[in-house]
Structure formats: C-alpha cells, structure tokens
C-alpha cells in the first residue's frame, strides 16, 4: 500500500490541463492527442483512489493514434511517461513474429518493460544511499592507497596482567636404567616470567622480528598511521590524487555465448542461465585504474550492496502493473488488407492474435517474477496510409477504444516547431556551434523561409512531417559546421538571403532534392 500512496503522490499533482501544458513545451499542436493521453493518465490516479474491489474492475482505456510519420506520436507517449515517472518502453510491432516462427515473441515487451521498471527503481534507491556509498568508497580508496592502515592489529587486545607461561620444548629420560630398557619419562620445559614494560602474548614475534615490523605496523597508539590516513583523505577530497594508479579487484558476471533458438522463448533460457550463474557467482579480476575510475567502480559496487534486491523487484513489479506504459509503434504494418488469405499476411495476423491476450490482460513470467498486464496502458500508433484501422482483427480493435487522429503539419506548424519548444531545433544548432566559438543568429525572416521550404518539399516529395526540418537544417548549415573550427571566433547571421543561397536551387531541383532532402 505504501507504494500505491507514493504513486498517487507523484501523479496527483498533474491535472489534465497541467499535463497538456507540459506536453506543449515539447510538442507543437496535436491538441486532441494531448487531451486523450492527459485524461488516460489522470484516470490512473482516480482509479488508485477507489476501493480495491472496484479498482480491479476498471481497465485502462488504451489509445490508438492515427497520423502520418513525423507529427509527434512517439514523442507524446515518451514525454507522457517521463512526466508521470512511469516505466515506459517503445516497441515496433514489426519486430515480433507469430509463435512458431523464429524471432521475438510478444511477451518480451512486458519483460522489457519490467527491466525498465527495475532500472528505474534501482536508480532511485541508489540515489537514496549515495552518501553512505560515497563514504564506504572513500574508506576503500584509502585502503588501496595505504594498505594496512585500517586493519585491526591482531595483538590489539592487551594480554592479561600476571606471569607469562610459554612452552620451550619437550624431553625424554629413563631414570631406572642407564641403557634405556626401563620405562621412559616424558617432560616439557616451560618459561615463567613477568612482563616488564609491555604485554607479551604467546604469539608475539621475537624481539629482532618486532623491530623489522615497526615500519609496516602502526604504533601502539596508531597516531602516525592515523595522521597519514587523514592527510591522504584530505588530498583525496581535494582531488589531488585523481590520476594516481591503484589496483582494484572487481567482480565479473559469467558471460554466456549468444544463442539463437528455433522456436521456444529465448527469454526463458536467458532467465535460467542467469539463475545458474547466480549459483556459481562471478569471477574476480584485478585491474589497474586511476583513482577517479576506481571511485566510479567502487561507488557502483557499494550502492549495489546497500540496496535490497527483493524490495527493488517488488516495487518495480507493482509500479509496472499499476503505471506501466507500452507504446506499440508501426501497428499498421501488421494489419491485413482486404481478404485474409495465405502468404506472409498469415504471420501478420498471427502477431495480432498474440498481442491480443497481452493487451486484454495476462500474466507474463519474467526473471523477476510474474507480471500482470491487466492495468498496463497500451498506446498504439501507425500512419495507416496503406491499410486502415478496420484492417486489424476486431478483437484487437476493441481493445483500443480511444482513437485519435493527428493532423499533418504545415508551414505554420513548422514555424512554431523551429522556435517554440523548450529545445527547439534552432536553439540546438546555436548551442552546438557556440561550443566551437561560432555565434550564429537566426533572423525571423530566415526561420519563416525555412518553414516554407520544409512544407514545400513535404508537399512535392514524401510527407515525413517535422523530420523534414532536420534534413533542411543540416543542408543549410553543413558548410558552416565543417568550417566552424577554422573560422572561430566569429559571428554569423542566418538571414533569408543566406537560406536562399544555400537551399533554393536544391529545393527546386526535384531530382537532386529527392536524394538530399
């Protein structure tokens, strides 16, 4: 229940209006799609507030996005998951095959989602133990730099006061008969003494060996070694020892060769192999690295030791089942057009049949335990320029009750995409070239001209949406990006004349534009 409350707390602050406002920072237009996903996300927190018997009966309203490529379908789903802090994966429907064929089975998407959830929860827990992991790492680094300074001396406990009795040896004699025919008498020689000035234990080294060990062992009060350790600690914290080389021992997980299976589930085999590997443990390997690199390795190892793996699995599974999002792209590519017959279309329809129980609600076995898919949100998307949503099998259509059509992008949309988003394309190129000492400035008329050219090329060639802006911008700034290190520092204004000089001929030449743009 504690996990459900934390999920509620994270999502409760997001009203549908605020979700749309956040998506507007990164995606231009597509109000219908944004509103649909905002309502779907809000319904999850509403469901978590209900009583358990009612909560179990409320299924998520899966969404089918229909629209041409490059209009923001994938970005909407990705930003939504990031906003909600939900486990999220994007998969392509075309990479799955029907059961019985060579390839990935559809259940692997849930395993991938669970892996994403495990990674998310593990990272959160590691951040919560960062301070302790850094402290342990610092002590481990000091042990590498000053071996022996942090070890307790074997003779640190004082010997009890009083006489010391030490065996010196044994002897045998025969008092009854000089020629040795009588009974033998065995004896032991002991030394009895009182320690003077220090305690002497039975395993104390001889005086001549003690003098040789004075340099390697701390003094009685440990002050010399302690002071040296503290000096190194100060230097370590100030970063003065980052380039010093040390030898560390790292654990390596056993590696298994890649295996391709004819039928069956590779994920099940992988899970079994990882279980076998856990029985034998990893191998140890010594490695010579710098202090800075050793710190990274040791912090990762200490963080791993400090977190509870069982708790990670339980929390990740709960989070995946309650808030997980699976984005299935290219779903139109597995739709069967017209009359269903033989050929490769059989496999496409088979993939649909395999996806159906996952979307309806099933239990998928993973190496972290069974995962129930009843309340995972599925968002499917496709261009549907050849096929149409009605070409999907009826049962699968029924599992995506919310259908949203995304609009094609025109000149005004391109103009907004170039300027409005938080990390707009023009801002990206300004920052990239600024690292070389080249300061560029986009004039308003230049940005408008770029939007017009992108819309024109999309109209005459294939419509690839906002991705056309990437090709246009690369063609515009290719020469400048190449020469930037040689002409820096300098300032360059990107004007409409500059855009026309670089791009007009390219855009107007259909044959050339077909290959370059």
PDB file of C-alpha atoms in Angstrom, residues 69-327:
ATOM      1  CA  UNK A  69       5.057   9.954 -39.711  1.00  0.00           C
ATOM      2  CA  UNK A  70       6.840  12.822 -38.004  1.00  0.00           C
ATOM      3  CA  UNK A  71       3.815  14.510 -36.397  1.00  0.00           C
ATOM      4  CA  UNK A  72       4.651  13.679 -32.755  1.00  0.00           C
ATOM      5  CA  UNK A  73       3.015  10.320 -31.945  1.00  0.00           C
ATOM      6  CA  UNK A  74       6.090   8.761 -30.336  1.00  0.00           C
ATOM      7  CA  UNK A  75       7.168  11.994 -28.655  1.00  0.00           C
ATOM      8  CA  UNK A  76       3.784  12.422 -26.976  1.00  0.00           C
ATOM      9  CA  UNK A  77       3.955   8.945 -25.422  1.00  0.00           C
ATOM     10  CA  UNK A  78       7.616   9.336 -24.387  1.00  0.00           C
ATOM     11  CA  UNK A  79       7.087  12.733 -22.755  1.00  0.00           C
ATOM     12  CA  UNK A  80       3.942  11.468 -21.033  1.00  0.00           C
ATOM     13  CA  UNK A  81       5.825   8.586 -19.409  1.00  0.00           C
ATOM     14  CA  UNK A  82       8.671  10.877 -18.332  1.00  0.00           C
ATOM     15  CA  UNK A  83       6.202  13.340 -16.882  1.00  0.00           C
ATOM     16  CA  UNK A  84       4.442  10.659 -14.828  1.00  0.00           C
ATOM     17  CA  UNK A  85       7.631   8.870 -13.769  1.00  0.00           C
ATOM     18  CA  UNK A  86       6.207   5.643 -15.161  1.00  0.00           C
ATOM     19  CA  UNK A  87       8.089   2.657 -16.573  1.00  0.00           C
ATOM     20  CA  UNK A  88       7.946   3.105 -20.333  1.00  0.00           C
ATOM     21  CA  UNK A  89       9.134   1.261 -23.421  1.00  0.00           C
ATOM     22  CA  UNK A  90       8.672   1.850 -27.126  1.00  0.00           C
ATOM     23  CA  UNK A  91       8.469  -1.215 -29.344  1.00  0.00           C
ATOM     24  CA  UNK A  92       7.812  -1.784 -33.030  1.00  0.00           C
ATOM     25  CA  UNK A  93       5.074  -4.262 -33.874  1.00  0.00           C
ATOM     26  CA  UNK A  94       7.062  -5.392 -36.911  1.00  0.00           C
ATOM     27  CA  UNK A  95       9.851  -6.973 -34.857  1.00  0.00           C
ATOM     28  CA  UNK A  96       7.563  -9.596 -33.347  1.00  0.00           C
ATOM     29  CA  UNK A  97       6.654 -12.855 -35.007  1.00  0.00           C
ATOM     30  CA  UNK A  98       3.888 -15.348 -34.575  1.00  0.00           C
ATOM     31  CA  UNK A  99       4.513 -18.201 -32.162  1.00  0.00           C
ATOM     32  CA  UNK A 100       6.333 -20.959 -34.011  1.00  0.00           C
ATOM     33  CA  UNK A 101       8.384 -18.594 -36.157  1.00  0.00           C
ATOM     34  CA  UNK A 102      11.985 -17.549 -35.457  1.00  0.00           C
ATOM     35  CA  UNK A 103      12.041 -14.178 -33.737  1.00  0.00           C
ATOM     36  CA  UNK A 104      10.866 -12.381 -30.627  1.00  0.00           C
ATOM     37  CA  UNK A 105       7.587 -13.339 -29.042  1.00  0.00           C
ATOM     38  CA  UNK A 106       5.207 -10.587 -27.953  1.00  0.00           C
ATOM     39  CA  UNK A 107       5.608 -11.395 -24.253  1.00  0.00           C
ATOM     40  CA  UNK A 108       9.142  -9.999 -24.446  1.00  0.00           C
ATOM     41  CA  UNK A 109       7.675  -6.464 -24.500  1.00  0.00           C
ATOM     42  CA  UNK A 110       6.462  -6.993 -20.928  1.00  0.00           C
ATOM     43  CA  UNK A 111       9.863  -8.372 -19.931  1.00  0.00           C
ATOM     44  CA  UNK A 112      11.466  -5.284 -21.437  1.00  0.00           C
ATOM     45  CA  UNK A 113       9.014  -3.073 -19.538  1.00  0.00           C
ATOM     46  CA  UNK A 114       9.832  -4.893 -16.304  1.00  0.00           C
ATOM     47  CA  UNK A 115      13.552  -4.402 -16.973  1.00  0.00           C
ATOM     48  CA  UNK A 116      12.894  -0.669 -17.424  1.00  0.00           C
ATOM     49  CA  UNK A 117      10.988  -0.624 -14.129  1.00  0.00           C
ATOM     50  CA  UNK A 118      13.801  -2.445 -12.330  1.00  0.00           C
ATOM     51  CA  UNK A 119      16.333   0.053 -13.658  1.00  0.00           C
ATOM     52  CA  UNK A 120      14.151   2.999 -12.627  1.00  0.00           C
ATOM     53  CA  UNK A 121      13.565   1.769  -9.070  1.00  0.00           C
ATOM     54  CA  UNK A 122      17.191   0.690  -8.638  1.00  0.00           C
ATOM     55  CA  UNK A 123      18.398   4.127  -9.681  1.00  0.00           C
ATOM     56  CA  UNK A 124      16.042   5.812  -7.216  1.00  0.00           C
ATOM     57  CA  UNK A 125      17.190   3.561  -4.373  1.00  0.00           C
ATOM     58  CA  UNK A 126      20.855   4.048  -5.247  1.00  0.00           C
ATOM     59  CA  UNK A 127      20.355   7.815  -5.060  1.00  0.00           C
ATOM     60  CA  UNK A 128      18.940   7.404  -1.549  1.00  0.00           C
ATOM     61  CA  UNK A 129      22.099   5.598  -0.378  1.00  0.00           C
ATOM     62  CA  UNK A 130      24.575   7.788  -2.255  1.00  0.00           C
ATOM     63  CA  UNK A 131      26.011   9.403   0.881  1.00  0.00           C
ATOM     64  CA  UNK A 132      26.767   6.073   2.581  1.00  0.00           C
ATOM     65  CA  UNK A 133      28.136   4.568  -0.641  1.00  0.00           C
ATOM     66  CA  UNK A 134      30.481   7.542  -1.087  1.00  0.00           C
ATOM     67  CA  UNK A 135      31.686   7.202   2.500  1.00  0.00           C
ATOM     68  CA  UNK A 136      32.413   3.497   2.048  1.00  0.00           C
ATOM     69  CA  UNK A 137      34.130   4.210  -1.253  1.00  0.00           C
ATOM     70  CA  UNK A 138      36.381   6.800   0.374  1.00  0.00           C
ATOM     71  CA  UNK A 139      37.493   4.290   3.009  1.00  0.00           C
ATOM     72  CA  UNK A 140      38.090   1.664   0.305  1.00  0.00           C
ATOM     73  CA  UNK A 141      40.214   4.101  -1.711  1.00  0.00           C
ATOM     74  CA  UNK A 142      42.273   4.941   1.364  1.00  0.00           C
ATOM     75  CA  UNK A 143      42.799   1.225   1.955  1.00  0.00           C
ATOM     76  CA  UNK A 144      44.116   0.934  -1.605  1.00  0.00           C
ATOM     77  CA  UNK A 145      46.443   3.913  -1.162  1.00  0.00           C
ATOM     78  CA  UNK A 146      47.602   2.946   2.343  1.00  0.00           C
ATOM     79  CA  UNK A 147      47.324  -0.825   2.769  1.00  0.00           C
ATOM     80  CA  UNK A 148      47.126  -1.945   6.382  1.00  0.00           C
ATOM     81  CA  UNK A 149      46.193   1.386   7.958  1.00  0.00           C
ATOM     82  CA  UNK A 150      42.597   0.410   8.512  1.00  0.00           C
ATOM     83  CA  UNK A 151      43.200  -3.131   9.784  1.00  0.00           C
ATOM     84  CA  UNK A 152      42.920  -4.016  13.437  1.00  0.00           C
ATOM     85  CA  UNK A 153      46.130  -5.382  14.875  1.00  0.00           C
ATOM     86  CA  UNK A 154      45.997  -8.979  15.962  1.00  0.00           C
ATOM     87  CA  UNK A 155      47.680  -8.051  19.257  1.00  0.00           C
ATOM     88  CA  UNK A 156      45.461  -5.037  19.887  1.00  0.00           C
ATOM     89  CA  UNK A 157      43.902  -6.741  22.924  1.00  0.00           C
ATOM     90  CA  UNK A 158      46.280  -6.460  25.891  1.00  0.00           C
ATOM     91  CA  UNK A 159      47.423  -9.727  27.432  1.00  0.00           C
ATOM     92  CA  UNK A 160      46.179 -10.284  30.966  1.00  0.00           C
ATOM     93  CA  UNK A 161      48.485  -8.951  33.688  1.00  0.00           C
ATOM     94  CA  UNK A 162      50.464 -11.523  35.648  1.00  0.00           C
ATOM     95  CA  UNK A 163      53.003 -14.251  34.966  1.00  0.00           C
ATOM     96  CA  UNK A 164      53.506 -15.402  31.403  1.00  0.00           C
ATOM     97  CA  UNK A 165      53.948 -19.142  30.794  1.00  0.00           C
ATOM     98  CA  UNK A 166      55.489 -20.197  27.464  1.00  0.00           C
ATOM     99  CA  UNK A 167      56.381 -23.748  26.333  1.00  0.00           C
ATOM    100  CA  UNK A 168      60.044 -24.091  25.378  1.00  0.00           C
ATOM    101  CA  UNK A 169      60.226 -27.778  24.284  1.00  0.00           C
ATOM    102  CA  UNK A 170      59.940 -31.429  25.372  1.00  0.00           C
ATOM    103  CA  UNK A 171      62.443 -34.060  26.614  1.00  0.00           C
ATOM    104  CA  UNK A 172      62.538 -37.806  27.421  1.00  0.00           C
ATOM    105  CA  UNK A 173      64.670 -39.632  30.044  1.00  0.00           C
ATOM    106  CA  UNK A 174      64.951 -43.067  31.671  1.00  0.00           C
ATOM    107  CA  UNK A 175      65.881 -42.820  35.386  1.00  0.00           C
ATOM    108  CA  UNK A 176      65.628 -46.600  36.156  1.00  0.00           C
ATOM    109  CA  UNK A 177      68.144 -47.955  33.658  1.00  0.00           C
ATOM    110  CA  UNK A 178      71.071 -46.216  32.074  1.00  0.00           C
ATOM    111  CA  UNK A 179      70.945 -48.429  28.903  1.00  0.00           C
ATOM    112  CA  UNK A 180      67.268 -47.389  28.243  1.00  0.00           C
ATOM    113  CA  UNK A 181      65.496 -50.657  28.979  1.00  0.00           C
ATOM    114  CA  UNK A 182      63.265 -49.262  31.744  1.00  0.00           C
ATOM    115  CA  UNK A 183      60.159 -47.080  31.497  1.00  0.00           C
ATOM    116  CA  UNK A 184      60.634 -43.681  29.804  1.00  0.00           C
ATOM    117  CA  UNK A 185      59.790 -40.353  31.421  1.00  0.00           C
ATOM    118  CA  UNK A 186      58.474 -37.536  29.207  1.00  0.00           C
ATOM    119  CA  UNK A 187      58.626 -33.890  30.203  1.00  0.00           C
ATOM    120  CA  UNK A 188      58.068 -30.329  28.958  1.00  0.00           C
ATOM    121  CA  UNK A 189      60.296 -27.322  29.560  1.00  0.00           C
ATOM    122  CA  UNK A 190      58.407 -24.100  30.250  1.00  0.00           C
ATOM    123  CA  UNK A 191      59.422 -20.498  30.789  1.00  0.00           C
ATOM    124  CA  UNK A 192      57.792 -18.493  33.541  1.00  0.00           C
ATOM    125  CA  UNK A 193      58.254 -14.749  33.672  1.00  0.00           C
ATOM    126  CA  UNK A 194      56.615 -11.450  34.495  1.00  0.00           C
ATOM    127  CA  UNK A 195      56.258  -8.940  31.625  1.00  0.00           C
ATOM    128  CA  UNK A 196      58.095  -5.686  32.116  1.00  0.00           C
ATOM    129  CA  UNK A 197      57.035  -2.532  30.242  1.00  0.00           C
ATOM    130  CA  UNK A 198      54.663  -4.260  27.766  1.00  0.00           C
ATOM    131  CA  UNK A 199      52.375  -7.223  27.435  1.00  0.00           C
ATOM    132  CA  UNK A 200      53.805 -10.344  25.836  1.00  0.00           C
ATOM    133  CA  UNK A 201      51.406 -12.788  24.183  1.00  0.00           C
ATOM    134  CA  UNK A 202      52.145 -16.332  23.223  1.00  0.00           C
ATOM    135  CA  UNK A 203      52.259 -15.482  19.525  1.00  0.00           C
ATOM    136  CA  UNK A 204      54.407 -12.346  19.891  1.00  0.00           C
ATOM    137  CA  UNK A 205      57.311 -12.299  17.446  1.00  0.00           C
ATOM    138  CA  UNK A 206      60.878 -12.422  18.707  1.00  0.00           C
ATOM    139  CA  UNK A 207      62.428  -9.014  19.543  1.00  0.00           C
ATOM    140  CA  UNK A 208      64.563  -8.954  16.366  1.00  0.00           C
ATOM    141  CA  UNK A 209      61.427  -9.507  14.187  1.00  0.00           C
ATOM    142  CA  UNK A 210      59.469  -6.849  16.037  1.00  0.00           C
ATOM    143  CA  UNK A 211      61.987  -4.179  15.068  1.00  0.00           C
ATOM    144  CA  UNK A 212      61.593  -5.085  11.398  1.00  0.00           C
ATOM    145  CA  UNK A 213      57.792  -4.835  11.618  1.00  0.00           C
ATOM    146  CA  UNK A 214      57.695  -1.399  13.187  1.00  0.00           C
ATOM    147  CA  UNK A 215      57.649   0.282   9.774  1.00  0.00           C
ATOM    148  CA  UNK A 216      54.737  -1.774   8.405  1.00  0.00           C
ATOM    149  CA  UNK A 217      52.557  -1.775  11.525  1.00  0.00           C
ATOM    150  CA  UNK A 218      51.010   1.233  13.237  1.00  0.00           C
ATOM    151  CA  UNK A 219      52.476   2.312  16.500  1.00  0.00           C
ATOM    152  CA  UNK A 220      50.808   1.378  19.785  1.00  0.00           C
ATOM    153  CA  UNK A 221      48.539   4.417  19.735  1.00  0.00           C
ATOM    154  CA  UNK A 222      48.222   4.395  15.917  1.00  0.00           C
ATOM    155  CA  UNK A 223      48.764   8.143  15.721  1.00  0.00           C
ATOM    156  CA  UNK A 224      51.372   8.087  12.951  1.00  0.00           C
ATOM    157  CA  UNK A 225      49.319   5.978  10.587  1.00  0.00           C
ATOM    158  CA  UNK A 226      46.095   7.749  11.528  1.00  0.00           C
ATOM    159  CA  UNK A 227      47.597  11.126  10.733  1.00  0.00           C
ATOM    160  CA  UNK A 228      48.911   9.826   7.389  1.00  0.00           C
ATOM    161  CA  UNK A 229      45.491   8.406   6.551  1.00  0.00           C
ATOM    162  CA  UNK A 230      43.811  11.714   7.364  1.00  0.00           C
ATOM    163  CA  UNK A 231      46.315  13.599   5.191  1.00  0.00           C
ATOM    164  CA  UNK A 232      45.521  11.290   2.285  1.00  0.00           C
ATOM    165  CA  UNK A 233      41.813  11.690   2.989  1.00  0.00           C
ATOM    166  CA  UNK A 234      42.152  15.463   2.682  1.00  0.00           C
ATOM    167  CA  UNK A 235      44.122  15.141  -0.559  1.00  0.00           C
ATOM    168  CA  UNK A 236      41.538  12.700  -1.888  1.00  0.00           C
ATOM    169  CA  UNK A 237      38.659  15.089  -1.172  1.00  0.00           C
ATOM    170  CA  UNK A 238      40.514  17.964  -2.837  1.00  0.00           C
ATOM    171  CA  UNK A 239      41.033  15.883  -5.984  1.00  0.00           C
ATOM    172  CA  UNK A 240      44.825  15.842  -5.812  1.00  0.00           C
ATOM    173  CA  UNK A 241      45.084  12.061  -6.256  1.00  0.00           C
ATOM    174  CA  UNK A 242      42.699  11.561  -9.191  1.00  0.00           C
ATOM    175  CA  UNK A 243      45.400  10.449 -11.635  1.00  0.00           C
ATOM    176  CA  UNK A 244      47.226   8.082  -9.263  1.00  0.00           C
ATOM    177  CA  UNK A 245      47.042   4.432 -10.327  1.00  0.00           C
ATOM    178  CA  UNK A 246      45.732   1.749  -7.963  1.00  0.00           C
ATOM    179  CA  UNK A 247      44.970  -1.931  -8.374  1.00  0.00           C
ATOM    180  CA  UNK A 248      41.430  -2.986  -7.564  1.00  0.00           C
ATOM    181  CA  UNK A 249      39.619  -6.302  -7.638  1.00  0.00           C
ATOM    182  CA  UNK A 250      36.323  -6.263  -9.484  1.00  0.00           C
ATOM    183  CA  UNK A 251      33.655  -8.926  -9.787  1.00  0.00           C
ATOM    184  CA  UNK A 252      32.679 -10.109 -13.232  1.00  0.00           C
ATOM    185  CA  UNK A 253      29.408 -11.808 -14.049  1.00  0.00           C
ATOM    186  CA  UNK A 254      29.771 -15.003 -16.074  1.00  0.00           C
ATOM    187  CA  UNK A 255      29.256 -14.407 -19.792  1.00  0.00           C
ATOM    188  CA  UNK A 256      27.341 -16.850 -21.941  1.00  0.00           C
ATOM    189  CA  UNK A 257      27.604 -17.097 -25.719  1.00  0.00           C
ATOM    190  CA  UNK A 258      24.812 -15.730 -27.886  1.00  0.00           C
ATOM    191  CA  UNK A 259      22.239 -18.387 -28.642  1.00  0.00           C
ATOM    192  CA  UNK A 260      19.560 -18.368 -31.300  1.00  0.00           C
ATOM    193  CA  UNK A 261      16.644 -20.680 -30.706  1.00  0.00           C
ATOM    194  CA  UNK A 262      14.358 -22.297 -33.247  1.00  0.00           C
ATOM    195  CA  UNK A 263      11.009 -21.793 -31.571  1.00  0.00           C
ATOM    196  CA  UNK A 264      10.622 -21.538 -27.822  1.00  0.00           C
ATOM    197  CA  UNK A 265      11.492 -18.499 -25.744  1.00  0.00           C
ATOM    198  CA  UNK A 266      14.998 -17.132 -25.580  1.00  0.00           C
ATOM    199  CA  UNK A 267      14.000 -15.003 -22.574  1.00  0.00           C
ATOM    200  CA  UNK A 268      13.158 -18.155 -20.604  1.00  0.00           C
ATOM    201  CA  UNK A 269      16.555 -19.633 -21.458  1.00  0.00           C
ATOM    202  CA  UNK A 270      18.269 -16.382 -20.526  1.00  0.00           C
ATOM    203  CA  UNK A 271      16.464 -16.361 -17.175  1.00  0.00           C
ATOM    204  CA  UNK A 272      17.539 -19.940 -16.483  1.00  0.00           C
ATOM    205  CA  UNK A 273      21.162 -19.202 -17.380  1.00  0.00           C
ATOM    206  CA  UNK A 274      21.211 -16.138 -15.142  1.00  0.00           C
ATOM    207  CA  UNK A 275      19.867 -18.279 -12.293  1.00  0.00           C
ATOM    208  CA  UNK A 276      22.637 -20.836 -12.839  1.00  0.00           C
ATOM    209  CA  UNK A 277      25.183 -18.018 -12.961  1.00  0.00           C
ATOM    210  CA  UNK A 278      23.951 -16.798  -9.580  1.00  0.00           C
ATOM    211  CA  UNK A 279      24.773 -20.171  -8.023  1.00  0.00           C
ATOM    212  CA  UNK A 280      28.396 -20.039  -9.120  1.00  0.00           C
ATOM    213  CA  UNK A 281      28.937 -16.328  -8.601  1.00  0.00           C
ATOM    214  CA  UNK A 282      31.111 -14.075 -10.701  1.00  0.00           C
ATOM    215  CA  UNK A 283      34.816 -14.298 -11.202  1.00  0.00           C
ATOM    216  CA  UNK A 284      37.304 -11.867  -9.655  1.00  0.00           C
ATOM    217  CA  UNK A 285      39.643  -9.830 -11.799  1.00  0.00           C
ATOM    218  CA  UNK A 286      42.402  -7.420 -10.820  1.00  0.00           C
ATOM    219  CA  UNK A 287      42.564  -4.190 -12.751  1.00  0.00           C
ATOM    220  CA  UNK A 288      44.949  -1.219 -12.720  1.00  0.00           C
ATOM    221  CA  UNK A 289      42.933   2.020 -12.885  1.00  0.00           C
ATOM    222  CA  UNK A 290      43.133   5.657 -11.833  1.00  0.00           C
ATOM    223  CA  UNK A 291      41.602   6.850  -8.581  1.00  0.00           C
ATOM    224  CA  UNK A 292      38.845   8.657 -10.478  1.00  0.00           C
ATOM    225  CA  UNK A 293      37.876   5.489 -12.349  1.00  0.00           C
ATOM    226  CA  UNK A 294      38.228   3.357  -9.206  1.00  0.00           C
ATOM    227  CA  UNK A 295      35.821   5.691  -7.427  1.00  0.00           C
ATOM    228  CA  UNK A 296      33.161   5.135 -10.121  1.00  0.00           C
ATOM    229  CA  UNK A 297      33.576   1.358  -9.933  1.00  0.00           C
ATOM    230  CA  UNK A 298      33.538   1.237  -6.136  1.00  0.00           C
ATOM    231  CA  UNK A 299      30.531   3.566  -5.785  1.00  0.00           C
ATOM    232  CA  UNK A 300      28.568   1.325  -8.170  1.00  0.00           C
ATOM    233  CA  UNK A 301      29.566  -1.784  -6.186  1.00  0.00           C
ATOM    234  CA  UNK A 302      28.819  -0.230  -2.792  1.00  0.00           C
ATOM    235  CA  UNK A 303      25.454   1.120  -3.981  1.00  0.00           C
ATOM    236  CA  UNK A 304      24.575  -2.353  -5.251  1.00  0.00           C
ATOM    237  CA  UNK A 305      25.415  -3.847  -1.853  1.00  0.00           C
ATOM    238  CA  UNK A 306      23.341  -1.294   0.056  1.00  0.00           C
ATOM    239  CA  UNK A 307      20.054  -1.767  -1.800  1.00  0.00           C
ATOM    240  CA  UNK A 308      17.645  -4.617  -1.167  1.00  0.00           C
ATOM    241  CA  UNK A 309      17.200  -6.549  -4.415  1.00  0.00           C
ATOM    242  CA  UNK A 310      13.969  -8.195  -3.301  1.00  0.00           C
ATOM    243  CA  UNK A 311      12.487  -4.817  -2.477  1.00  0.00           C
ATOM    244  CA  UNK A 312      13.592  -3.484  -5.863  1.00  0.00           C
ATOM    245  CA  UNK A 313      11.826  -6.354  -7.651  1.00  0.00           C
ATOM    246  CA  UNK A 314       8.635  -5.996  -5.617  1.00  0.00           C
ATOM    247  CA  UNK A 315       8.386  -2.236  -6.033  1.00  0.00           C
ATOM    248  CA  UNK A 316       9.258  -2.365  -9.743  1.00  0.00           C
ATOM    249  CA  UNK A 317       6.651  -5.049 -10.377  1.00  0.00           C
ATOM    250  CA  UNK A 318       3.997  -3.033  -8.519  1.00  0.00           C
ATOM    251  CA  UNK A 319       4.924   0.119 -10.450  1.00  0.00           C
ATOM    252  CA  UNK A 320       4.884  -1.677 -13.806  1.00  0.00           C
ATOM    253  CA  UNK A 321       1.488  -3.271 -13.131  1.00  0.00           C
ATOM    254  CA  UNK A 322      -0.127  -0.027 -11.918  1.00  0.00           C
ATOM    255  CA  UNK A 323       1.518   2.701 -14.037  1.00  0.00           C
ATOM    256  CA  UNK A 324       3.479   0.998 -16.850  1.00  0.00           C
ATOM    257  CA  UNK A 325       3.099   2.346 -20.404  1.00  0.00           C
ATOM    258  CA  UNK A 326       3.836   0.348 -23.574  1.00  0.00           C
ATOM    259  CA  UNK A 327       3.992   2.272 -26.852  1.00  0.00           C
TER     260      UNK A 327
END
